PDB file of C-alpha atoms in Angstrom:
ATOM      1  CA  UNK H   1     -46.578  -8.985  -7.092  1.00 80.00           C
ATOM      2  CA  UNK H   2     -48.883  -8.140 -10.078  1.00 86.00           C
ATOM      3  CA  UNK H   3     -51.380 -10.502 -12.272  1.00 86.00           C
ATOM      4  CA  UNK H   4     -50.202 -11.175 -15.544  1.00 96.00           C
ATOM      5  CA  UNK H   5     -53.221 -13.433 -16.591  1.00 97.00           C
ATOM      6  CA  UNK H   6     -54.557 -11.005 -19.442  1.00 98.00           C
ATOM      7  CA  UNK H   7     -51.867  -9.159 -21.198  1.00 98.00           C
ATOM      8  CA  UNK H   8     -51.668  -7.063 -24.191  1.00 98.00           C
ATOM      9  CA  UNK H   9     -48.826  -7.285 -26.540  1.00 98.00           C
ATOM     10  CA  UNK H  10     -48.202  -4.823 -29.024  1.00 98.00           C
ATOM     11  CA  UNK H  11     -45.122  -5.190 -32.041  1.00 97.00           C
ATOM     12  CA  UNK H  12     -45.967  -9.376 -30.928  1.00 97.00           C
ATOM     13  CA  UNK H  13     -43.845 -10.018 -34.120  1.00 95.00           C
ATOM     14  CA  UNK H  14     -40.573  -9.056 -32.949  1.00 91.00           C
ATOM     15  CA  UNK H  15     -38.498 -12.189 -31.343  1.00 90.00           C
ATOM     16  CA  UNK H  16     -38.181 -10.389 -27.977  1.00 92.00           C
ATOM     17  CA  UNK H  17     -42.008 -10.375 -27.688  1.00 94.00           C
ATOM     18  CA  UNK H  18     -42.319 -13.490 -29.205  1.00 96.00           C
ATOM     19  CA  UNK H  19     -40.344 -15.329 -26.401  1.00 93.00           C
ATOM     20  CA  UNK H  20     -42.370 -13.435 -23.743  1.00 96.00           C
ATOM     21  CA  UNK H  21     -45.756 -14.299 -24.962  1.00 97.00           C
ATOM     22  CA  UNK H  22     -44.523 -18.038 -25.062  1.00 97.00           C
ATOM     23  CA  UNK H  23     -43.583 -17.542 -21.241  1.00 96.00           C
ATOM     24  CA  UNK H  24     -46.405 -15.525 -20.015  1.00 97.00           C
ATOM     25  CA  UNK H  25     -48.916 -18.485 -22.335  1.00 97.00           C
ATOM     26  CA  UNK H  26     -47.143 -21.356 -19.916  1.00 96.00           C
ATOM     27  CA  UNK H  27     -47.686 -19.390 -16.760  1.00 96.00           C
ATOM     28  CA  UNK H  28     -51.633 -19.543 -18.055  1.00 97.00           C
ATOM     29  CA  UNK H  29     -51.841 -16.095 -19.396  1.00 97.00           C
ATOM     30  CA  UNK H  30     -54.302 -14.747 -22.236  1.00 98.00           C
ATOM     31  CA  UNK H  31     -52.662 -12.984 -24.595  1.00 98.00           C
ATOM     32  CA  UNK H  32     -54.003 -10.418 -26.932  1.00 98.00           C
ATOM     33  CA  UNK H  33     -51.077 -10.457 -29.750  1.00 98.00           C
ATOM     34  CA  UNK H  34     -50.590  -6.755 -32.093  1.00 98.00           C
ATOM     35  CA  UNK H  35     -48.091  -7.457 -35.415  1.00 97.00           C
ATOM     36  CA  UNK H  36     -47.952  -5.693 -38.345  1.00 95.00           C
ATOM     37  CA  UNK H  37     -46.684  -8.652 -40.200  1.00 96.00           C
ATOM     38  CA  UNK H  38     -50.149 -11.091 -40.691  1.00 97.00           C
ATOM     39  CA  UNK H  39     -48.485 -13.561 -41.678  1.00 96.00           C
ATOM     40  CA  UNK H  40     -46.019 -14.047 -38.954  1.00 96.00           C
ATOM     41  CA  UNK H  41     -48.687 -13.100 -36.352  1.00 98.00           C
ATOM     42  CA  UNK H  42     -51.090 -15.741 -37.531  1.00 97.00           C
ATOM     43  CA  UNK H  43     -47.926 -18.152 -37.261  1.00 97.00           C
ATOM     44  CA  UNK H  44     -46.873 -16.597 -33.683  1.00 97.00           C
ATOM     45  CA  UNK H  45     -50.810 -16.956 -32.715  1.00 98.00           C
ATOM     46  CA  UNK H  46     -51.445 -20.254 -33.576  1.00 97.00           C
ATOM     47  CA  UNK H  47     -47.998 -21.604 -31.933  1.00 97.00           C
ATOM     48  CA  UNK H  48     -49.393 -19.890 -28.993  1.00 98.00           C
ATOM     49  CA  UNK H  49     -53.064 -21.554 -29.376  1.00 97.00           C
ATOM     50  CA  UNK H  50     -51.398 -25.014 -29.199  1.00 97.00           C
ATOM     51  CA  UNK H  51     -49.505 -24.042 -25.989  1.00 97.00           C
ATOM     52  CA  UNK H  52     -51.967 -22.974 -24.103  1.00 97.00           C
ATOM     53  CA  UNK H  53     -55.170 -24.574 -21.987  1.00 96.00           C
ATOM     54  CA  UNK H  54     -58.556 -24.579 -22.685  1.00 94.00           C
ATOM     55  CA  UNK H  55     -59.544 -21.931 -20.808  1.00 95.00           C
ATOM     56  CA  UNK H  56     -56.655 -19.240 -22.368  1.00 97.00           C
ATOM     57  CA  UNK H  57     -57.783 -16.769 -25.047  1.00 97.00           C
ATOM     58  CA  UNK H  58     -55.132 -16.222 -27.579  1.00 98.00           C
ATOM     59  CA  UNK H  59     -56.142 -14.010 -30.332  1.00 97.00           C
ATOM     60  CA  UNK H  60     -53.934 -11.505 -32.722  1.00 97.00           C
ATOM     61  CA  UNK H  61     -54.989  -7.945 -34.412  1.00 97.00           C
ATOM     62  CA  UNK H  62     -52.763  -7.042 -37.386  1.00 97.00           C
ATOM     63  CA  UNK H  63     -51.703  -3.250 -37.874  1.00 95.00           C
ATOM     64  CA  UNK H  64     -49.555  -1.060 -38.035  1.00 95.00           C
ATOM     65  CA  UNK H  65     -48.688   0.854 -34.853  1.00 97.00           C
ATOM     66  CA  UNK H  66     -47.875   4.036 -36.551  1.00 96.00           C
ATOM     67  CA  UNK H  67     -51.019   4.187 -37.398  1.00 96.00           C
ATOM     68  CA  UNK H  68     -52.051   5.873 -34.316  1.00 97.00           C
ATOM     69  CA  UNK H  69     -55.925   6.751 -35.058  1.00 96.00           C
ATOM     70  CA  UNK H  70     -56.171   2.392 -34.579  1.00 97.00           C
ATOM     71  CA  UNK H  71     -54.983   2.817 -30.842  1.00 98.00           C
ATOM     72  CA  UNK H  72     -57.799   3.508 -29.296  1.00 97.00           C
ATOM     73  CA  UNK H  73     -59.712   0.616 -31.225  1.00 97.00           C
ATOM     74  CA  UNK H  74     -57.333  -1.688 -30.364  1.00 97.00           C
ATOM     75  CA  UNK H  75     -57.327  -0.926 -26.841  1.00 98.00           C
ATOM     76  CA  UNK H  76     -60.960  -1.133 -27.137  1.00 97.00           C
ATOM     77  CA  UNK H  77     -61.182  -5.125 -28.915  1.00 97.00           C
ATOM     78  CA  UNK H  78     -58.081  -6.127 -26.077  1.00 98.00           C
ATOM     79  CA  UNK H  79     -60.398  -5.377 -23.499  1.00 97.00           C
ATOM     80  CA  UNK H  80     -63.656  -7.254 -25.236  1.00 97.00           C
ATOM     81  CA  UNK H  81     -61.354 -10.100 -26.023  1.00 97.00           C
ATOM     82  CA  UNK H  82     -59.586 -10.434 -22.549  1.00 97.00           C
ATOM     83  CA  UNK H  83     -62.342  -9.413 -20.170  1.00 96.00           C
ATOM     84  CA  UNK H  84     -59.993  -7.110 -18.609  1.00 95.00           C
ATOM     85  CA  UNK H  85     -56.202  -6.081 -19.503  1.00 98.00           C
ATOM     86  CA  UNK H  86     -54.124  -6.854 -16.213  1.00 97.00           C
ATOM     87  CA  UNK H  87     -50.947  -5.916 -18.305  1.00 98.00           C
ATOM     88  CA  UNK H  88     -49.145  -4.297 -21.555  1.00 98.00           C
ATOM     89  CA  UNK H  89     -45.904  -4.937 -23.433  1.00 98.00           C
ATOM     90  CA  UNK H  90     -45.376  -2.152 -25.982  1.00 98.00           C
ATOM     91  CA  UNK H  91     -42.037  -3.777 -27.839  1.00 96.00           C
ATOM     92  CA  UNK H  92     -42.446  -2.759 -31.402  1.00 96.00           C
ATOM     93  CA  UNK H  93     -39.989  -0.792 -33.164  1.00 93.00           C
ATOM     94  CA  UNK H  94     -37.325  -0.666 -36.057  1.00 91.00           C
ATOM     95  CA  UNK H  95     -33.648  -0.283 -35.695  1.00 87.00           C
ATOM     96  CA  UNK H  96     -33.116   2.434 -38.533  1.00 89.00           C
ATOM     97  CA  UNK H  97     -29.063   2.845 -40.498  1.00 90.00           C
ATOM     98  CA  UNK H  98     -28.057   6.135 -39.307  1.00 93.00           C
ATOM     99  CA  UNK H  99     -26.175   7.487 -42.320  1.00 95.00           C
ATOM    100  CA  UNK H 100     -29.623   6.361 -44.179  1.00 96.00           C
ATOM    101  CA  UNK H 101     -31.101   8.408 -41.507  1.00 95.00           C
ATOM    102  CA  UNK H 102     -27.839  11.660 -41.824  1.00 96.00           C
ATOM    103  CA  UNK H 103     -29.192  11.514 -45.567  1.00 97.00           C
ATOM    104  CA  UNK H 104     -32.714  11.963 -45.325  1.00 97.00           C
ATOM    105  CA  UNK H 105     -34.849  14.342 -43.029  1.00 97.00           C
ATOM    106  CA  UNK H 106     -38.497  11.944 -44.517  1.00 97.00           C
ATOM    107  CA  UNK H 107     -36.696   8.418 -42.802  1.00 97.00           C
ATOM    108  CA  UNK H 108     -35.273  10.476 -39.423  1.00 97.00           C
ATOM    109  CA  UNK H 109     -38.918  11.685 -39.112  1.00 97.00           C
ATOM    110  CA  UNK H 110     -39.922   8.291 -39.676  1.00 97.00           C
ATOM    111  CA  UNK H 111     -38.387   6.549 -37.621  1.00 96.00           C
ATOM    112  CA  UNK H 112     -38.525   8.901 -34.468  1.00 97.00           C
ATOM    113  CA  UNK H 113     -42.328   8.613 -35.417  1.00 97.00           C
ATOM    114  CA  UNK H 114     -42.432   4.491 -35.433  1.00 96.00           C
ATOM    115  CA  UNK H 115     -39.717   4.357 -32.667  1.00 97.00           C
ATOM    116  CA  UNK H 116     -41.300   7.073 -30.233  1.00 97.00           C
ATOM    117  CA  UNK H 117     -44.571   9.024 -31.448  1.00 98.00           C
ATOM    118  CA  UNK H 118     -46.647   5.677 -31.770  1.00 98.00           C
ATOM    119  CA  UNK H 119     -45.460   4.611 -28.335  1.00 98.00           C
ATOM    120  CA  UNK H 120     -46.249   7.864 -26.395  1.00 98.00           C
ATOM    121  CA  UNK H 121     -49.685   7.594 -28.008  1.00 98.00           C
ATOM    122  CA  UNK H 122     -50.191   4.277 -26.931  1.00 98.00           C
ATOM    123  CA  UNK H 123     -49.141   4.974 -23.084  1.00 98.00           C
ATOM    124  CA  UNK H 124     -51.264   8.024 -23.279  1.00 98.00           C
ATOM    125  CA  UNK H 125     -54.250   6.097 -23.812  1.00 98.00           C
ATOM    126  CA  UNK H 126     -53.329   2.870 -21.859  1.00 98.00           C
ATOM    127  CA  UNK H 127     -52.232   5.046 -18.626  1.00 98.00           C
ATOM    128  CA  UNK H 128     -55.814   6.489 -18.821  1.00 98.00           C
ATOM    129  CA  UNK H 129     -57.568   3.236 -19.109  1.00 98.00           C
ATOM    130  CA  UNK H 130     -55.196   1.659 -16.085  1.00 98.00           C
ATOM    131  CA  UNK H 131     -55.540   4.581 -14.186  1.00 98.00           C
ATOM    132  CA  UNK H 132     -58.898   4.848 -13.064  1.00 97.00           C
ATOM    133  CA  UNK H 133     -58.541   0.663 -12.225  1.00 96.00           C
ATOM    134  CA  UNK H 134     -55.852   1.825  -9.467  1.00 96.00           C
ATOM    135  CA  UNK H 135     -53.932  -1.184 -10.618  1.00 96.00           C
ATOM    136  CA  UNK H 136     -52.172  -3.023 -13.986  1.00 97.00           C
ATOM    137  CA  UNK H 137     -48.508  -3.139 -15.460  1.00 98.00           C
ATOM    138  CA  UNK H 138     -47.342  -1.086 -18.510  1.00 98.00           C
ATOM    139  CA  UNK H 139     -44.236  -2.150 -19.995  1.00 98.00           C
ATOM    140  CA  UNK H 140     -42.027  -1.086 -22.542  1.00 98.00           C
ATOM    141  CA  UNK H 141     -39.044  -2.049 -24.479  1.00 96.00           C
ATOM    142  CA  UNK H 142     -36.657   1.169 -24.667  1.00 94.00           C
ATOM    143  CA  UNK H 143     -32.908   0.715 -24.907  1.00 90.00           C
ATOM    144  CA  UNK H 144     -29.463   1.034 -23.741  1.00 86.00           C
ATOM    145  CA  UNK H 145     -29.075   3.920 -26.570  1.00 86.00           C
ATOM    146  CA  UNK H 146     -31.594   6.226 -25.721  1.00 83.00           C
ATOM    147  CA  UNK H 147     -29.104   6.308 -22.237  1.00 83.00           C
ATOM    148  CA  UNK H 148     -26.397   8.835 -24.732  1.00 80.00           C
ATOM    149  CA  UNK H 149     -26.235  10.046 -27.730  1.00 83.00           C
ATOM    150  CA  UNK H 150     -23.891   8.120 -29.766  1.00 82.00           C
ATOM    151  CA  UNK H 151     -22.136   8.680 -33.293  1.00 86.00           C
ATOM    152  CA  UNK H 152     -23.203   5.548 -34.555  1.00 86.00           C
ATOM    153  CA  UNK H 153     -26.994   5.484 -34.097  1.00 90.00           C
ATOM    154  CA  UNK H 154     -28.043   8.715 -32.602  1.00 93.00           C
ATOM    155  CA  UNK H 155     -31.408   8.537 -34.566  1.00 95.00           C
ATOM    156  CA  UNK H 156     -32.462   5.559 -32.763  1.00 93.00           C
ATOM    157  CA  UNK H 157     -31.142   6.412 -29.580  1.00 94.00           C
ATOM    158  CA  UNK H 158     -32.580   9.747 -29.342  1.00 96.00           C
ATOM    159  CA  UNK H 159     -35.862   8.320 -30.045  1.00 96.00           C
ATOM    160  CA  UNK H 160     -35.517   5.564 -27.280  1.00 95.00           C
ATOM    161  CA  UNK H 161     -33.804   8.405 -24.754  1.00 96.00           C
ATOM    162  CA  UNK H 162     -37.576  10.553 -25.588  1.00 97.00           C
ATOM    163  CA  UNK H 163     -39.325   6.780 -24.584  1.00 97.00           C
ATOM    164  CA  UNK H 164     -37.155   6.346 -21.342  1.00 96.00           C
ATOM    165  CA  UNK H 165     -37.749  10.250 -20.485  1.00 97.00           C
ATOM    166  CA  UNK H 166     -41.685  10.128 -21.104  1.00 98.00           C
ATOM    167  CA  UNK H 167     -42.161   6.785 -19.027  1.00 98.00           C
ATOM    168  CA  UNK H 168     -40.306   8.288 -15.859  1.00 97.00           C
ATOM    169  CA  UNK H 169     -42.951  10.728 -16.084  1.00 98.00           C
ATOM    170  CA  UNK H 170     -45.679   8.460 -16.558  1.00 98.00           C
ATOM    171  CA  UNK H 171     -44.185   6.874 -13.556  1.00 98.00           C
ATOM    172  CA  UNK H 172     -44.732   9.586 -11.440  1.00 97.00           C
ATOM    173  CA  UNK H 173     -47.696  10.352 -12.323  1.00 98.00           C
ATOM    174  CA  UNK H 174     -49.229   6.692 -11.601  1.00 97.00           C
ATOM    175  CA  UNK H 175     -47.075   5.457  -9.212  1.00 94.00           C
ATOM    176  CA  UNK H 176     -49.555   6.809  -6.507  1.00 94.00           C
ATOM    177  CA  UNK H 177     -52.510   5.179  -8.154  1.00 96.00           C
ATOM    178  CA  UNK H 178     -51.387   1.338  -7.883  1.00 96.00           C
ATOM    179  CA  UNK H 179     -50.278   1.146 -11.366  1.00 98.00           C
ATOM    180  CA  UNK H 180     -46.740   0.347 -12.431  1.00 98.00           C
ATOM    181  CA  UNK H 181     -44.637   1.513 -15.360  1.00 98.00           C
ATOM    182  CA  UNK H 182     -41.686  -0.360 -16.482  1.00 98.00           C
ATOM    183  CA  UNK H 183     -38.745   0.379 -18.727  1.00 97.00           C
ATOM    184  CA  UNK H 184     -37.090  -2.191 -20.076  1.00 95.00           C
ATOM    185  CA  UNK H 185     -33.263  -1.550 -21.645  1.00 92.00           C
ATOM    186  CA  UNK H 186     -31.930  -4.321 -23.046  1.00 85.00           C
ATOM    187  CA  UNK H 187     -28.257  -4.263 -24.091  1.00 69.00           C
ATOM    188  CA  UNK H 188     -27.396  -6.594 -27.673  1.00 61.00           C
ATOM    189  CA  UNK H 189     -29.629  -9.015 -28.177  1.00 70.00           C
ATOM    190  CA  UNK H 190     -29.199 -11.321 -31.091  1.00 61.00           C
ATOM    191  CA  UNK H 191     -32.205 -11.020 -33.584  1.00 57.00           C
ATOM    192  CA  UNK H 192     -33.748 -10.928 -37.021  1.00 57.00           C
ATOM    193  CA  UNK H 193     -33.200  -6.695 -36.186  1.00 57.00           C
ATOM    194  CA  UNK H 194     -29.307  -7.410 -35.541  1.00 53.00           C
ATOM    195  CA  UNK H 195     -28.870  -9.620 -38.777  1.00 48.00           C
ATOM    196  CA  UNK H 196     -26.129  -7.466 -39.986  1.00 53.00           C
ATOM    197  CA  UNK H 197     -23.573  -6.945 -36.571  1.00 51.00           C
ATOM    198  CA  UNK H 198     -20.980  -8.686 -35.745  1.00 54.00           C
ATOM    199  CA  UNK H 199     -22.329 -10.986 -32.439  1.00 53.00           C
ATOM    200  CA  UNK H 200     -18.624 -12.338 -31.597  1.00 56.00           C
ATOM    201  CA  UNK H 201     -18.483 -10.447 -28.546  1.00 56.00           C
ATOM    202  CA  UNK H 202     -19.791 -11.267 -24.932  1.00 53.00           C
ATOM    203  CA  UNK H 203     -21.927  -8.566 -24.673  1.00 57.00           C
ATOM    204  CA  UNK H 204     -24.789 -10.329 -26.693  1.00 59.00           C
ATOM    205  CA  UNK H 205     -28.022 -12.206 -25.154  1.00 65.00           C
ATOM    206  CA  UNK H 206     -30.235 -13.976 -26.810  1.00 78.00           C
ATOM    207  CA  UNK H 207     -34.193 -13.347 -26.519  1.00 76.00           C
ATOM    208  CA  UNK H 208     -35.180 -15.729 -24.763  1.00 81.00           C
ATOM    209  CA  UNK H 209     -33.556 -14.629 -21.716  1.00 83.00           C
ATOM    210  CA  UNK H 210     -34.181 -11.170 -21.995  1.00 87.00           C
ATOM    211  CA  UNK H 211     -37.780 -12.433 -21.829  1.00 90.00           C
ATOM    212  CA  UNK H 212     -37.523 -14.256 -18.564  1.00 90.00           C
ATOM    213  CA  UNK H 213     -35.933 -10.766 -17.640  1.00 91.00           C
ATOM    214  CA  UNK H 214     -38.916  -8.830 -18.892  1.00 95.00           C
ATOM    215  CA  UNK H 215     -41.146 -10.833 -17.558  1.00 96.00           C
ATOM    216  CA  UNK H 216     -39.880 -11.129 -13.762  1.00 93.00           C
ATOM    217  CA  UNK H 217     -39.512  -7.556 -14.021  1.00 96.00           C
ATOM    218  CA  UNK H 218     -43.447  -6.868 -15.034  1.00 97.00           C
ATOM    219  CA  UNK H 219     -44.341  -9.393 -12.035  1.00 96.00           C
ATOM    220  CA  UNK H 220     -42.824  -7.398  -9.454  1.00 94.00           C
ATOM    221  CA  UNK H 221     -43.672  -4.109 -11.233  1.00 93.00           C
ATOM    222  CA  UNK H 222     -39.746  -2.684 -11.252  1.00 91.00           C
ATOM    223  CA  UNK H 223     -39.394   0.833 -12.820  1.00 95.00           C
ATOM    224  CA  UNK H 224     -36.503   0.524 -15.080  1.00 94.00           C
ATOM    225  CA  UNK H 225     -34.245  -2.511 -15.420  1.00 92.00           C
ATOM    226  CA  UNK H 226     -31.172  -3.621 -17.653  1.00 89.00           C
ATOM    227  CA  UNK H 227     -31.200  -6.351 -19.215  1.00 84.00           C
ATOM    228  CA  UNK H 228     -28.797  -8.493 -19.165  1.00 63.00           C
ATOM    229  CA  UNK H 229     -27.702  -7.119 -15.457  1.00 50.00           C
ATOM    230  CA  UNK H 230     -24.321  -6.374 -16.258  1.00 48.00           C
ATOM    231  CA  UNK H 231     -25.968  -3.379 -18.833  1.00 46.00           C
ATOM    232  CA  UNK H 232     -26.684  -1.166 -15.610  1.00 48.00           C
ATOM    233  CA  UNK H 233     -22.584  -1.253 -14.819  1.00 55.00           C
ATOM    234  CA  UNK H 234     -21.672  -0.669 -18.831  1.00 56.00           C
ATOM    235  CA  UNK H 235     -23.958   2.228 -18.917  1.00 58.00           C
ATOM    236  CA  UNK H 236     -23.534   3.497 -15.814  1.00 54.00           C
ATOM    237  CA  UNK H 237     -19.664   4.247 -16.942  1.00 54.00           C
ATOM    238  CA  UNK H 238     -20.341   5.068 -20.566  1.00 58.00           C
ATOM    239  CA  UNK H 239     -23.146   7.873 -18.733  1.00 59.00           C
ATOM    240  CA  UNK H 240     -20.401   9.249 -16.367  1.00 53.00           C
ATOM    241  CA  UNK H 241     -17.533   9.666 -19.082  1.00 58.00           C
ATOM    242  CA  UNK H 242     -16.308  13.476 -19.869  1.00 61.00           C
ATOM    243  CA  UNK H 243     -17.471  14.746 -23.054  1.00 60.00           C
ATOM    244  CA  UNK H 244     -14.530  15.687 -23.974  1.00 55.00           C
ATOM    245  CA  UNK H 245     -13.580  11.967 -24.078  1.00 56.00           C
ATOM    246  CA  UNK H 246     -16.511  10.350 -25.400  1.00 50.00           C
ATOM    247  CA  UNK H 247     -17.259  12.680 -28.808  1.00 55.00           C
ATOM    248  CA  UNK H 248     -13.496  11.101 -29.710  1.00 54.00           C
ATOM    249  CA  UNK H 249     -14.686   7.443 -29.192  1.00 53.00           C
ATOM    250  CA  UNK H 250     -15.857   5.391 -32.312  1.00 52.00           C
ATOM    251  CA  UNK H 251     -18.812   4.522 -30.919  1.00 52.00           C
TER     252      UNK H 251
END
């Protein structure tokens, strides 16, 4: 079972992250909060400061994660801040329109850059600072889409299938050194990112139970879990489908 009593969250903004840090702040973490949005991370930040004890830092660092020349300096003020950094939740992103994206070569770039560049840098530098410490938790929020390329959002997904590729590595690389790397795929979740889709269906969750999810998983250090559950059965079958099949499906 791991310590998550100093974590780092980066892309703290998003409502996924947001219901985690609540979680993690009840269980008597200290939380180091990264948003690009100052506003909503002072708001996010000082919610947090009223829900936790005395003796739990809460503190948030605004930026921009693309931005990737910060990384290291962020790493740097988490650790001065926190003592130590037992844990990390990487869970910042966009969700991009692919025919925006079929249109333009600058936003495709873009996005694969926000969605995947600025992560890989981040878990290059993190799994070199956990490493040595023969212990700690990274985490991070891929998706169901990066599982197959689909019509619809191929952009996105191809960027979240490089995410899910690079951690298995990472995996293997510090699995023998006490450190554990998580991938998180969460199905639909109903957010400020999913404004626009129709949620009728039974296939959407709502944050804060992908949370509890993400957070039981970091605790017993999984390597790669669906969230809800039943996403691990849907993929599984979408995975295994014939080509042939699947390119005619509106998906």
């Amino acid at each position: 079972m791991n310590s998550l009593k100093r974590v780092v969250i980066f892309g703290a903004t998003s409502a996924i992250a947001e219901q985690v840090a609540r979680q993690l702040v009840s269980q008597g973490a200290s939380l180091f909060c990264v948003g690009r949005n100052n506003s909503k991370l002072t708001a996010i930040v000082n919610d947090l400061k009223v829900r936790a004890g005395t003796s739990q830092k809460i503190e948030g660092f605004c930026c921009d994660l693309v931005n990737i020349k910060q990384h290291q300096t962020i790493i740097e003020r988490a650790q001065d801040v926190l003592g130590e950094i037992d844990a990390v939740l990487i869970a910042h992103g966009t969700l991009p329109t692919q025919q925006d994206c079929e249109n333009s070569v600058d936003l495709t770039l873009k996005e694969i850059e926000t969605n995947a560049l600025s992560i890989i840098s981040l878990l290059t530098l993190l799994a070199n600072y956990f490493e040595p410490k023969q212990k700690g938790v990274i985490a991070v929020i891929s998706s169901v889409a990066g599982d197959r390329g689909r019509q619809s959002n191929y952009v996105y997904g191809a960027s979240k299938g490089m995410v899910s590729l690079f951690l298995q590595g990472l995996r293997n690389r510090l699995v023998k050194k006490g450190v554990d790397v998580v991938t998180i795929k969460p199905g639909f979740i109903d957010t400020p990112m999913t404004a626009s889709f129709n949620k009728s269906g039974l296939l959407w969750s709502k944050p804060e139970k992908i949370a509890q999810g993400i957070v039981n998983a970091m605790v017993k250090g999984k390597n790669e879990v669906y969230l809800p559950g039943f996403w691990w059965g849907i993929m599984f079958i979408i995975k295994h489908i014939p080509e042939s099949i699947f390119k005619k499906m509106s998906l």
